[in-house]
Amino acid sequence: MVLHEVGNLKRWYVTAAIAPALSVVYYLRSLMVTYGRLPEQVPVHFGLRGEPNGWMSRKLWPVVSVVILLAIQAMVFVSRPGMWVPALIQWGVCGMIAGSFSEVNYSAAEQRRFSFRPMPLGALAVIGLGVVLAVVLAGWWLG
């Protein structure tokens, strides 16, 4: 790999990481807004009707959720310029998880049923943002 290609690869990683990083920021904001209102046992798994069937300690939830989101964020490094499928999958998964984790925070804090709507909406938002950024910044990451 020539030096010019290495520079392009680094720029691709930066470009591909922006949208998922913003979804992590969105999740962290939801956690900060709701943490004081979360019950001692946070519902973290739900049945098809949105009823909780699995719980986790409020103290452990932020650690586990952030580690999972950061691990998914790190998946961006398996994508390469021109390999859109891994990038699109990673963007979608990161958006879906950030959306669902944020909904866990809000539904638990408000003591209401979990809604599955944030999962596909989060995925679509991050995929859309990722594609737009990749196209807008293509001149930069292609060199």
Short mmCIF file of N, CA, C and O in Angstrom, two decimals:
data_model
loop_
_atom_site.label_atom_id
_atom_site.label_comp_id
_atom_site.label_asym_id
_atom_site.label_seq_id
_atom_site.Cartn_x
_atom_site.Cartn_y
_atom_site.Cartn_z
N MET A 1 0.85 -1.18 0.00
CA MET A 1 0.00 0.00 0.00
C MET A 1 0.90 1.24 0.00
O MET A 1 1.79 1.36 0.82
N VAL A 2 0.68 2.13 -0.92
CA VAL A 2 1.48 3.34 -0.98
C VAL A 2 1.00 4.34 0.07
O VAL A 2 -0.11 4.24 0.59
N LEU A 3 1.87 5.30 0.37
CA LEU A 3 1.59 6.28 1.44
C LEU A 3 0.29 7.03 1.18
O LEU A 3 -0.49 7.26 2.11
N HIS A 4 0.01 7.38 -0.06
CA HIS A 4 -1.22 8.11 -0.39
C HIS A 4 -2.46 7.29 -0.02
O HIS A 4 -3.43 7.81 0.51
N GLU A 5 -2.42 5.97 -0.28
CA GLU A 5 -3.56 5.11 0.05
C GLU A 5 -3.77 5.01 1.56
O GLU A 5 -4.89 4.93 2.02
N VAL A 6 -2.68 5.00 2.33
CA VAL A 6 -2.80 4.96 3.79
C VAL A 6 -3.52 6.20 4.30
O VAL A 6 -4.40 6.13 5.15
N GLY A 7 -3.17 7.37 3.74
CA GLY A 7 -3.84 8.61 4.14
C GLY A 7 -5.32 8.57 3.82
O GLY A 7 -6.15 9.00 4.61
N ASN A 8 -5.68 8.04 2.66
CA ASN A 8 -7.09 7.92 2.28
C ASN A 8 -7.83 6.98 3.22
O ASN A 8 -8.98 7.23 3.58
N LEU A 9 -7.18 5.88 3.61
CA LEU A 9 -7.80 4.92 4.51
C LEU A 9 -8.08 5.56 5.86
O LEU A 9 -9.16 5.39 6.42
N LYS A 10 -7.16 6.33 6.38
CA LYS A 10 -7.37 7.03 7.66
C LYS A 10 -8.53 8.02 7.53
O LYS A 10 -9.35 8.14 8.44
N ARG A 11 -8.60 8.72 6.40
CA ARG A 11 -9.71 9.67 6.21
C ARG A 11 -11.05 8.95 6.10
O ARG A 11 -12.06 9.45 6.56
N TRP A 12 -11.06 7.76 5.48
CA TRP A 12 -12.29 6.97 5.41
C TRP A 12 -12.75 6.61 6.82
O TRP A 12 -13.92 6.71 7.15
N TYR A 13 -11.82 6.17 7.67
CA TYR A 13 -12.19 5.80 9.04
C TYR A 13 -12.80 6.99 9.78
O TYR A 13 -13.79 6.84 10.50
N VAL A 14 -12.21 8.16 9.62
CA VAL A 14 -12.76 9.36 10.27
C VAL A 14 -14.16 9.64 9.74
O VAL A 14 -15.10 9.85 10.51
N THR A 15 -14.31 9.61 8.41
CA THR A 15 -15.61 9.87 7.79
C THR A 15 -16.65 8.85 8.25
O THR A 15 -17.77 9.20 8.63
N ALA A 16 -16.29 7.57 8.23
CA ALA A 16 -17.23 6.50 8.58
C ALA A 16 -17.59 6.49 10.06
O ALA A 16 -18.62 5.95 10.45
N ALA A 17 -16.75 7.10 10.90
CA ALA A 17 -17.00 7.08 12.35
C ALA A 17 -17.86 8.24 12.83
O ALA A 17 -18.36 8.20 13.96
N ILE A 18 -18.07 9.25 12.03
CA ILE A 18 -18.78 10.45 12.50
C ILE A 18 -20.23 10.16 12.89
O ILE A 18 -20.66 10.50 13.99
N ALA A 19 -21.00 9.54 12.00
CA ALA A 19 -22.43 9.30 12.28
C ALA A 19 -22.63 8.40 13.50
O ALA A 19 -23.43 8.73 14.39
N PRO A 20 -21.92 7.26 13.61
CA PRO A 20 -22.08 6.44 14.82
C PRO A 20 -21.64 7.18 16.08
O PRO A 20 -22.25 7.02 17.13
N ALA A 21 -20.60 7.99 15.98
CA ALA A 21 -20.15 8.75 17.16
C ALA A 21 -21.24 9.70 17.62
O ALA A 21 -21.46 9.87 18.83
N LEU A 22 -21.95 10.31 16.68
CA LEU A 22 -23.06 11.20 17.06
C LEU A 22 -24.19 10.43 17.72
O LEU A 22 -24.86 10.95 18.62
N SER A 23 -24.41 9.18 17.31
CA SER A 23 -25.45 8.38 17.97
C SER A 23 -25.05 8.03 19.40
O SER A 23 -25.89 7.97 20.28
N VAL A 24 -23.76 7.84 19.64
CA VAL A 24 -23.28 7.59 21.00
C VAL A 24 -23.48 8.84 21.85
O VAL A 24 -23.91 8.75 23.01
N VAL A 25 -23.19 10.01 21.28
CA VAL A 25 -23.41 11.27 21.99
C VAL A 25 -24.89 11.43 22.34
O VAL A 25 -25.24 11.82 23.46
N TYR A 26 -25.77 11.10 21.39
CA TYR A 26 -27.21 11.17 21.64
C TYR A 26 -27.59 10.26 22.82
O TYR A 26 -28.35 10.66 23.70
N TYR A 27 -27.05 9.04 22.83
CA TYR A 27 -27.36 8.12 23.92
C TYR A 27 -26.85 8.67 25.26
O TYR A 27 -27.57 8.63 26.26
N LEU A 28 -25.62 9.16 25.28
CA LEU A 28 -25.06 9.69 26.53
C LEU A 28 -25.89 10.85 27.06
O LEU A 28 -26.08 10.98 28.27
N ARG A 29 -26.41 11.68 26.16
CA ARG A 29 -27.29 12.77 26.58
C ARG A 29 -28.55 12.21 27.23
O ARG A 29 -29.00 12.68 28.28
N SER A 30 -29.14 11.17 26.63
CA SER A 30 -30.35 10.58 27.21
C SER A 30 -30.06 9.98 28.59
O SER A 30 -30.88 10.07 29.49
N LEU A 31 -28.88 9.41 28.74
CA LEU A 31 -28.50 8.83 30.03
C LEU A 31 -28.34 9.93 31.09
O LEU A 31 -28.81 9.78 32.22
N MET A 32 -27.71 11.03 30.70
CA MET A 32 -27.52 12.13 31.67
C MET A 32 -28.86 12.74 32.08
O MET A 32 -29.06 13.07 33.24
N VAL A 33 -29.77 12.87 31.14
CA VAL A 33 -31.08 13.48 31.42
C VAL A 33 -31.93 12.59 32.32
O VAL A 33 -32.67 13.08 33.17
N THR A 34 -31.82 11.27 32.16
CA THR A 34 -32.73 10.36 32.86
C THR A 34 -32.13 9.63 34.06
O THR A 34 -32.88 9.06 34.84
N TYR A 35 -30.83 9.63 34.23
CA TYR A 35 -30.21 8.77 35.23
C TYR A 35 -30.80 8.95 36.63
O TYR A 35 -31.08 7.97 37.32
N GLY A 36 -31.02 10.15 37.05
CA GLY A 36 -31.56 10.40 38.39
C GLY A 36 -32.97 9.87 38.59
O GLY A 36 -33.40 9.64 39.73
N ARG A 37 -33.70 9.64 37.50
CA ARG A 37 -35.07 9.14 37.59
C ARG A 37 -35.20 7.65 37.30
O ARG A 37 -36.29 7.09 37.37
N LEU A 38 -34.08 6.99 36.97
CA LEU A 38 -34.14 5.56 36.69
C LEU A 38 -34.41 4.79 37.98
O LEU A 38 -33.88 5.14 39.04
N PRO A 39 -35.20 3.73 37.90
CA PRO A 39 -35.43 2.90 39.09
C PRO A 39 -34.17 2.13 39.45
O PRO A 39 -33.24 2.03 38.65
N GLU A 40 -34.13 1.57 40.65
CA GLU A 40 -32.96 0.79 41.09
C GLU A 40 -32.69 -0.39 40.17
O GLU A 40 -31.54 -0.76 39.95
N GLN A 41 -33.73 -1.02 39.65
CA GLN A 41 -33.60 -2.09 38.67
C GLN A 41 -34.14 -1.58 37.34
O GLN A 41 -35.34 -1.35 37.20
N VAL A 42 -33.25 -1.38 36.39
CA VAL A 42 -33.63 -0.84 35.08
C VAL A 42 -34.05 -2.00 34.17
O VAL A 42 -33.30 -2.97 34.03
N PRO A 43 -35.23 -1.91 33.57
CA PRO A 43 -35.62 -2.96 32.62
C PRO A 43 -34.74 -2.85 31.37
O PRO A 43 -34.62 -1.78 30.80
N VAL A 44 -34.12 -3.97 30.97
CA VAL A 44 -33.20 -3.94 29.83
C VAL A 44 -33.54 -4.95 28.74
O VAL A 44 -32.89 -5.00 27.71
N HIS A 45 -34.57 -5.75 28.98
CA HIS A 45 -35.02 -6.70 27.95
C HIS A 45 -36.53 -6.71 27.97
O HIS A 45 -37.15 -6.60 29.02
N PHE A 46 -37.13 -6.80 26.77
CA PHE A 46 -38.57 -6.63 26.66
C PHE A 46 -39.18 -7.67 25.75
O PHE A 46 -38.56 -8.12 24.79
N GLY A 47 -40.43 -8.04 26.06
CA GLY A 47 -41.20 -8.94 25.22
C GLY A 47 -41.75 -8.19 24.01
O GLY A 47 -41.56 -6.97 23.87
N LEU A 48 -42.48 -8.89 23.17
CA LEU A 48 -43.00 -8.29 21.95
C LEU A 48 -43.99 -7.16 22.19
O LEU A 48 -44.19 -6.30 21.34
N ARG A 49 -44.62 -7.14 23.35
CA ARG A 49 -45.59 -6.08 23.67
C ARG A 49 -44.97 -4.93 24.44
O ARG A 49 -45.67 -4.05 24.92
N GLY A 50 -43.65 -4.94 24.60
CA GLY A 50 -42.97 -3.86 25.30
C GLY A 50 -42.93 -4.01 26.80
O GLY A 50 -42.51 -3.11 27.52
N GLU A 51 -43.39 -5.15 27.31
CA GLU A 51 -43.36 -5.41 28.75
C GLU A 51 -41.98 -5.93 29.14
O GLU A 51 -41.44 -6.81 28.48
N PRO A 52 -41.39 -5.40 30.22
CA PRO A 52 -40.04 -5.83 30.61
C PRO A 52 -40.03 -7.29 31.10
O PRO A 52 -40.95 -7.73 31.77
N ASN A 53 -38.96 -8.00 30.74
CA ASN A 53 -38.77 -9.36 31.24
C ASN A 53 -37.31 -9.63 31.61
O ASN A 53 -36.90 -10.76 31.78
N GLY A 54 -36.53 -8.57 31.75
CA GLY A 54 -35.14 -8.67 32.19
C GLY A 54 -34.71 -7.33 32.77
O GLY A 54 -35.08 -6.28 32.24
N TRP A 55 -33.95 -7.35 33.86
CA TRP A 55 -33.57 -6.12 34.54
C TRP A 55 -32.07 -6.10 34.83
O TRP A 55 -31.43 -7.14 34.84
N MET A 56 -31.56 -4.90 35.12
CA MET A 56 -30.17 -4.73 35.49
C MET A 56 -30.09 -3.60 36.53
O MET A 56 -30.90 -2.68 36.52
N SER A 57 -29.10 -3.67 37.37
CA SER A 57 -28.88 -2.64 38.38
C SER A 57 -28.67 -1.28 37.72
O SER A 57 -28.00 -1.17 36.70
N ARG A 58 -29.25 -0.25 38.31
CA ARG A 58 -29.10 1.11 37.79
C ARG A 58 -27.63 1.51 37.76
O ARG A 58 -27.19 2.22 36.86
N LYS A 59 -26.84 1.05 38.73
CA LYS A 59 -25.42 1.39 38.77
C LYS A 59 -24.63 0.70 37.65
O LYS A 59 -23.65 1.24 37.14
N LEU A 60 -25.05 -0.49 37.26
CA LEU A 60 -24.35 -1.25 36.24
C LEU A 60 -24.78 -0.87 34.82
O LEU A 60 -23.98 -0.93 33.89
N TRP A 61 -26.02 -0.45 34.65
CA TRP A 61 -26.57 -0.13 33.33
C TRP A 61 -25.72 0.86 32.53
O TRP A 61 -25.41 0.59 31.36
N PRO A 62 -25.30 2.00 33.09
CA PRO A 62 -24.51 2.93 32.28
C PRO A 62 -23.19 2.33 31.79
O PRO A 62 -22.80 2.54 30.65
N VAL A 63 -22.55 1.54 32.62
CA VAL A 63 -21.27 0.94 32.24
C VAL A 63 -21.47 -0.06 31.10
O VAL A 63 -20.79 0.01 30.08
N VAL A 64 -22.40 -0.97 31.27
CA VAL A 64 -22.65 -2.00 30.26
C VAL A 64 -23.10 -1.37 28.94
O VAL A 64 -22.61 -1.72 27.87
N SER A 65 -24.02 -0.43 29.01
CA SER A 65 -24.55 0.17 27.78
C SER A 65 -23.48 0.96 27.03
O SER A 65 -23.39 0.86 25.80
N VAL A 66 -22.64 1.69 27.74
CA VAL A 66 -21.59 2.45 27.07
C VAL A 66 -20.53 1.52 26.47
O VAL A 66 -20.07 1.74 25.34
N VAL A 67 -20.17 0.46 27.18
CA VAL A 67 -19.20 -0.50 26.63
C VAL A 67 -19.75 -1.13 25.34
O VAL A 67 -19.03 -1.26 24.35
N ILE A 68 -21.01 -1.51 25.35
CA ILE A 68 -21.61 -2.11 24.15
C ILE A 68 -21.60 -1.11 22.99
O ILE A 68 -21.21 -1.44 21.86
N LEU A 69 -22.01 0.13 23.25
CA LEU A 69 -22.03 1.13 22.19
C LEU A 69 -20.63 1.42 21.65
O LEU A 69 -20.44 1.56 20.44
N LEU A 70 -19.64 1.50 22.52
CA LEU A 70 -18.27 1.76 22.06
C LEU A 70 -17.72 0.57 21.27
O LEU A 70 -16.98 0.76 20.30
N ALA A 71 -18.09 -0.65 21.65
CA ALA A 71 -17.65 -1.83 20.90
C ALA A 71 -18.25 -1.81 19.50
O ALA A 71 -17.57 -2.11 18.51
N ILE A 72 -19.52 -1.43 19.41
CA ILE A 72 -20.16 -1.34 18.09
C ILE A 72 -19.53 -0.20 17.29
O ILE A 72 -19.29 -0.33 16.09
N GLN A 73 -19.22 0.89 17.95
CA GLN A 73 -18.55 2.02 17.29
C GLN A 73 -17.21 1.57 16.71
O GLN A 73 -16.84 1.96 15.62
N ALA A 74 -16.49 0.71 17.41
CA ALA A 74 -15.18 0.24 16.95
C ALA A 74 -15.29 -0.62 15.69
O ALA A 74 -14.30 -0.78 14.97
N MET A 75 -16.47 -1.14 15.40
CA MET A 75 -16.66 -1.96 14.20
C MET A 75 -16.40 -1.18 12.92
O MET A 75 -16.19 -1.77 11.87
N VAL A 76 -16.37 0.15 13.01
CA VAL A 76 -16.12 0.96 11.82
C VAL A 76 -14.77 0.60 11.20
O VAL A 76 -14.55 0.75 10.00
N PHE A 77 -13.87 0.08 11.98
CA PHE A 77 -12.53 -0.21 11.48
C PHE A 77 -12.45 -1.48 10.65
O PHE A 77 -11.39 -1.82 10.16
N VAL A 78 -13.56 -2.20 10.49
CA VAL A 78 -13.57 -3.35 9.58
C VAL A 78 -14.00 -2.93 8.17
O VAL A 78 -13.88 -3.70 7.24
N SER A 79 -14.49 -1.69 8.04
CA SER A 79 -14.92 -1.24 6.72
C SER A 79 -13.74 -0.61 5.98
O SER A 79 -12.79 -0.12 6.57
N ARG A 80 -13.82 -0.65 4.68
CA ARG A 80 -12.80 -0.07 3.81
C ARG A 80 -13.49 0.82 2.78
O ARG A 80 -14.65 0.59 2.43
N PRO A 81 -12.77 1.81 2.25
CA PRO A 81 -13.38 2.62 1.19
C PRO A 81 -13.86 1.72 0.05
O PRO A 81 -13.16 0.79 -0.35
N GLY A 82 -15.04 1.98 -0.42
CA GLY A 82 -15.61 1.18 -1.49
C GLY A 82 -16.36 -0.04 -0.99
O GLY A 82 -17.05 -0.71 -1.75
N MET A 83 -16.23 -0.38 0.28
CA MET A 83 -16.96 -1.52 0.86
C MET A 83 -18.11 -0.98 1.68
O MET A 83 -18.02 -0.81 2.88
N TRP A 84 -19.18 -0.66 1.00
CA TRP A 84 -20.30 0.02 1.64
C TRP A 84 -21.12 -0.87 2.54
O TRP A 84 -21.68 -0.41 3.52
N VAL A 85 -21.19 -2.16 2.24
CA VAL A 85 -22.05 -3.04 3.04
C VAL A 85 -21.61 -3.09 4.50
O VAL A 85 -22.44 -2.87 5.40
N PRO A 86 -20.32 -3.31 4.82
CA PRO A 86 -19.93 -3.30 6.25
C PRO A 86 -20.21 -1.96 6.92
O PRO A 86 -20.65 -1.91 8.06
N ALA A 87 -19.97 -0.87 6.21
CA ALA A 87 -20.21 0.45 6.80
C ALA A 87 -21.70 0.66 7.06
O ALA A 87 -22.09 1.12 8.13
N LEU A 88 -22.55 0.31 6.08
CA LEU A 88 -24.00 0.48 6.26
C LEU A 88 -24.53 -0.37 7.40
O LEU A 88 -25.37 0.08 8.20
N ILE A 89 -24.03 -1.60 7.50
CA ILE A 89 -24.46 -2.48 8.60
C ILE A 89 -24.04 -1.89 9.94
O ILE A 89 -24.82 -1.81 10.88
N GLN A 90 -22.80 -1.45 10.03
CA GLN A 90 -22.30 -0.88 11.28
C GLN A 90 -23.07 0.38 11.65
O GLN A 90 -23.44 0.56 12.80
N TRP A 91 -23.34 1.25 10.69
CA TRP A 91 -24.11 2.45 10.98
C TRP A 91 -25.51 2.09 11.46
O TRP A 91 -26.01 2.67 12.42
N GLY A 92 -26.13 1.14 10.80
CA GLY A 92 -27.48 0.73 11.19
C GLY A 92 -27.53 0.11 12.57
O GLY A 92 -28.41 0.43 13.38
N VAL A 93 -26.59 -0.77 12.87
CA VAL A 93 -26.55 -1.41 14.19
C VAL A 93 -26.30 -0.38 15.28
O VAL A 93 -26.97 -0.37 16.32
N CYS A 94 -25.36 0.53 15.04
CA CYS A 94 -25.07 1.55 16.05
C CYS A 94 -26.30 2.44 16.29
O CYS A 94 -26.64 2.73 17.44
N GLY A 95 -26.97 2.84 15.24
CA GLY A 95 -28.18 3.67 15.40
C GLY A 95 -29.30 2.93 16.09
O GLY A 95 -30.00 3.48 16.94
N MET A 96 -29.48 1.65 15.74
CA MET A 96 -30.53 0.84 16.36
C MET A 96 -30.27 0.66 17.85
O MET A 96 -31.16 0.83 18.68
N ILE A 97 -29.03 0.35 18.22
CA ILE A 97 -28.70 0.14 19.63
C ILE A 97 -28.79 1.45 20.40
O ILE A 97 -29.35 1.49 21.50
N ALA A 98 -28.27 2.53 19.85
CA ALA A 98 -28.36 3.82 20.54
C ALA A 98 -29.81 4.24 20.72
O ALA A 98 -30.20 4.74 21.79
N GLY A 99 -30.64 4.01 19.70
CA GLY A 99 -32.06 4.34 19.82
C GLY A 99 -32.77 3.50 20.86
O GLY A 99 -33.54 4.01 21.67
N SER A 100 -32.47 2.20 20.88
CA SER A 100 -33.14 1.34 21.85
C SER A 100 -32.63 1.60 23.27
O SER A 100 -33.41 1.61 24.21
N PHE A 101 -31.33 1.83 23.44
CA PHE A 101 -30.81 2.13 24.78
C PHE A 101 -31.37 3.45 25.29
O PHE A 101 -31.66 3.59 26.48
N SER A 102 -31.51 4.43 24.41
CA SER A 102 -32.11 5.70 24.83
C SER A 102 -33.56 5.50 25.24
O SER A 102 -34.02 6.07 26.23
N GLU A 103 -34.28 4.66 24.50
CA GLU A 103 -35.67 4.36 24.86
C GLU A 103 -35.75 3.63 26.18
O GLU A 103 -36.67 3.85 26.97
N VAL A 104 -34.78 2.76 26.47
CA VAL A 104 -34.74 2.12 27.80
C VAL A 104 -34.67 3.19 28.87
O VAL A 104 -35.41 3.16 29.86
N ASN A 105 -33.79 4.16 28.70
CA ASN A 105 -33.66 5.24 29.68
C ASN A 105 -34.95 6.01 29.86
O ASN A 105 -35.43 6.21 30.98
N TYR A 106 -35.54 6.46 28.75
CA TYR A 106 -36.75 7.28 28.84
C TYR A 106 -37.95 6.49 29.36
O TYR A 106 -38.70 6.98 30.21
N SER A 107 -38.14 5.26 28.87
CA SER A 107 -39.31 4.50 29.32
C SER A 107 -39.18 4.12 30.79
O SER A 107 -40.17 4.15 31.52
N ALA A 108 -37.97 3.78 31.25
CA ALA A 108 -37.79 3.44 32.66
C ALA A 108 -37.97 4.66 33.55
O ALA A 108 -38.60 4.59 34.60
N ALA A 109 -37.43 5.79 33.12
CA ALA A 109 -37.54 7.02 33.92
C ALA A 109 -38.99 7.48 34.02
O ALA A 109 -39.42 8.00 35.05
N GLU A 110 -39.75 7.29 32.95
CA GLU A 110 -41.15 7.73 32.92
C GLU A 110 -42.10 6.62 33.35
O GLU A 110 -43.31 6.82 33.37
N GLN A 111 -41.57 5.45 33.66
CA GLN A 111 -42.34 4.28 34.08
C GLN A 111 -43.48 3.97 33.11
O GLN A 111 -44.64 3.87 33.47
N ARG A 112 -43.11 3.84 31.85
CA ARG A 112 -44.08 3.49 30.81
C ARG A 112 -43.53 2.30 30.02
O ARG A 112 -42.39 1.90 30.18
N ARG A 113 -44.38 1.78 29.15
CA ARG A 113 -43.96 0.64 28.33
C ARG A 113 -42.87 1.04 27.35
O ARG A 113 -42.84 2.16 26.85
N PHE A 114 -42.01 0.10 27.06
CA PHE A 114 -40.94 0.28 26.08
C PHE A 114 -41.54 0.35 24.68
O PHE A 114 -42.46 -0.40 24.35
N SER A 115 -41.06 1.25 23.85
CA SER A 115 -41.50 1.34 22.46
C SER A 115 -40.37 0.87 21.55
O SER A 115 -39.22 1.28 21.73
N PHE A 116 -40.70 0.06 20.57
CA PHE A 116 -39.69 -0.43 19.64
C PHE A 116 -39.41 0.56 18.50
O PHE A 116 -38.48 0.36 17.73
N ARG A 117 -40.20 1.63 18.39
CA ARG A 117 -40.02 2.59 17.30
C ARG A 117 -38.63 3.19 17.19
O ARG A 117 -38.13 3.38 16.09
N PRO A 118 -37.96 3.54 18.31
CA PRO A 118 -36.62 4.14 18.18
C PRO A 118 -35.57 3.23 17.53
O PRO A 118 -34.57 3.73 17.02
N MET A 119 -35.79 1.93 17.52
CA MET A 119 -34.79 1.03 16.92
C MET A 119 -34.66 1.25 15.41
O MET A 119 -33.58 1.59 14.93
N PRO A 120 -35.73 1.09 14.63
CA PRO A 120 -35.57 1.34 13.18
C PRO A 120 -35.32 2.81 12.86
O PRO A 120 -34.59 3.12 11.93
N LEU A 121 -35.92 3.71 13.65
CA LEU A 121 -35.71 5.13 13.39
C LEU A 121 -34.25 5.51 13.63
O LEU A 121 -33.66 6.27 12.85
N GLY A 122 -33.66 4.98 14.70
CA GLY A 122 -32.25 5.24 14.97
C GLY A 122 -31.36 4.68 13.88
O GLY A 122 -30.41 5.32 13.42
N ALA A 123 -31.69 3.46 13.44
CA ALA A 123 -30.89 2.84 12.37
C ALA A 123 -30.96 3.67 11.10
O ALA A 123 -29.94 3.96 10.47
N LEU A 124 -32.18 4.07 10.70
CA LEU A 124 -32.34 4.85 9.49
C LEU A 124 -31.65 6.21 9.59
O LEU A 124 -31.03 6.68 8.63
N ALA A 125 -31.74 6.83 10.75
CA ALA A 125 -31.10 8.14 10.94
C ALA A 125 -29.59 8.05 10.80
O ALA A 125 -28.96 8.87 10.11
N VAL A 126 -28.98 7.05 11.42
CA VAL A 126 -27.51 6.94 11.36
C VAL A 126 -27.05 6.49 9.98
O VAL A 126 -26.05 6.99 9.46
N ILE A 127 -27.78 5.57 9.34
CA ILE A 127 -27.43 5.16 7.98
C ILE A 127 -27.53 6.37 7.04
O ILE A 127 -26.62 6.64 6.25
N GLY A 128 -28.62 7.09 7.14
CA GLY A 128 -28.80 8.28 6.29
C GLY A 128 -27.72 9.31 6.50
O GLY A 128 -27.13 9.83 5.54
N LEU A 129 -27.42 9.61 7.76
CA LEU A 129 -26.37 10.57 8.06
C LEU A 129 -25.01 10.07 7.58
O LEU A 129 -24.21 10.83 7.02
N GLY A 130 -24.74 8.78 7.78
CA GLY A 130 -23.48 8.21 7.33
C GLY A 130 -23.30 8.32 5.83
O GLY A 130 -22.24 8.70 5.33
N VAL A 131 -24.36 8.01 5.07
CA VAL A 131 -24.29 8.09 3.60
C VAL A 131 -24.09 9.54 3.17
O VAL A 131 -23.24 9.83 2.31
N VAL A 132 -24.85 10.45 3.75
CA VAL A 132 -24.72 11.87 3.40
C VAL A 132 -23.30 12.36 3.68
O VAL A 132 -22.66 13.00 2.83
N LEU A 133 -22.78 12.04 4.86
CA LEU A 133 -21.41 12.47 5.19
C LEU A 133 -20.38 11.84 4.27
O LEU A 133 -19.42 12.51 3.85
N ALA A 134 -20.54 10.55 3.96
CA ALA A 134 -19.58 9.88 3.07
C ALA A 134 -19.60 10.52 1.68
O ALA A 134 -18.54 10.69 1.07
N VAL A 135 -20.78 10.89 1.19
CA VAL A 135 -20.87 11.51 -0.12
C VAL A 135 -20.32 12.94 -0.09
O VAL A 135 -19.51 13.34 -0.94
N VAL A 136 -20.73 13.70 0.92
CA VAL A 136 -20.27 15.09 1.03
C VAL A 136 -18.75 15.16 1.21
O VAL A 136 -18.08 16.02 0.64
N LEU A 137 -18.21 14.25 2.01
CA LEU A 137 -16.76 14.25 2.30
C LEU A 137 -15.96 13.36 1.35
O LEU A 137 -14.77 13.16 1.56
N ALA A 138 -16.58 12.84 0.29
CA ALA A 138 -15.89 11.92 -0.61
C ALA A 138 -14.63 12.54 -1.21
O ALA A 138 -13.60 11.87 -1.32
N GLY A 139 -14.70 13.79 -1.58
CA GLY A 139 -13.51 14.45 -2.14
C GLY A 139 -12.34 14.45 -1.17
O GLY A 139 -11.18 14.35 -1.56
N TRP A 140 -12.66 14.54 0.12
CA TRP A 140 -11.62 14.55 1.15
C TRP A 140 -11.06 13.17 1.39
O TRP A 140 -9.86 12.94 1.39
N TRP A 141 -11.93 12.15 1.62
CA TRP A 141 -11.42 10.83 1.98
C TRP A 141 -10.88 10.07 0.78
O TRP A 141 -10.10 9.14 0.94
N LEU A 142 -11.28 10.45 -0.42
CA LEU A 142 -10.71 9.83 -1.62
C LEU A 142 -9.36 10.45 -1.99
O LEU A 142 -8.59 9.89 -2.73
N GLY A 143 -9.12 11.65 -1.43
CA GLY A 143 -7.82 12.30 -1.64
C GLY A 143 -7.81 13.03 -2.92
O GLY A 143 -6.98 13.41 -3.58
#
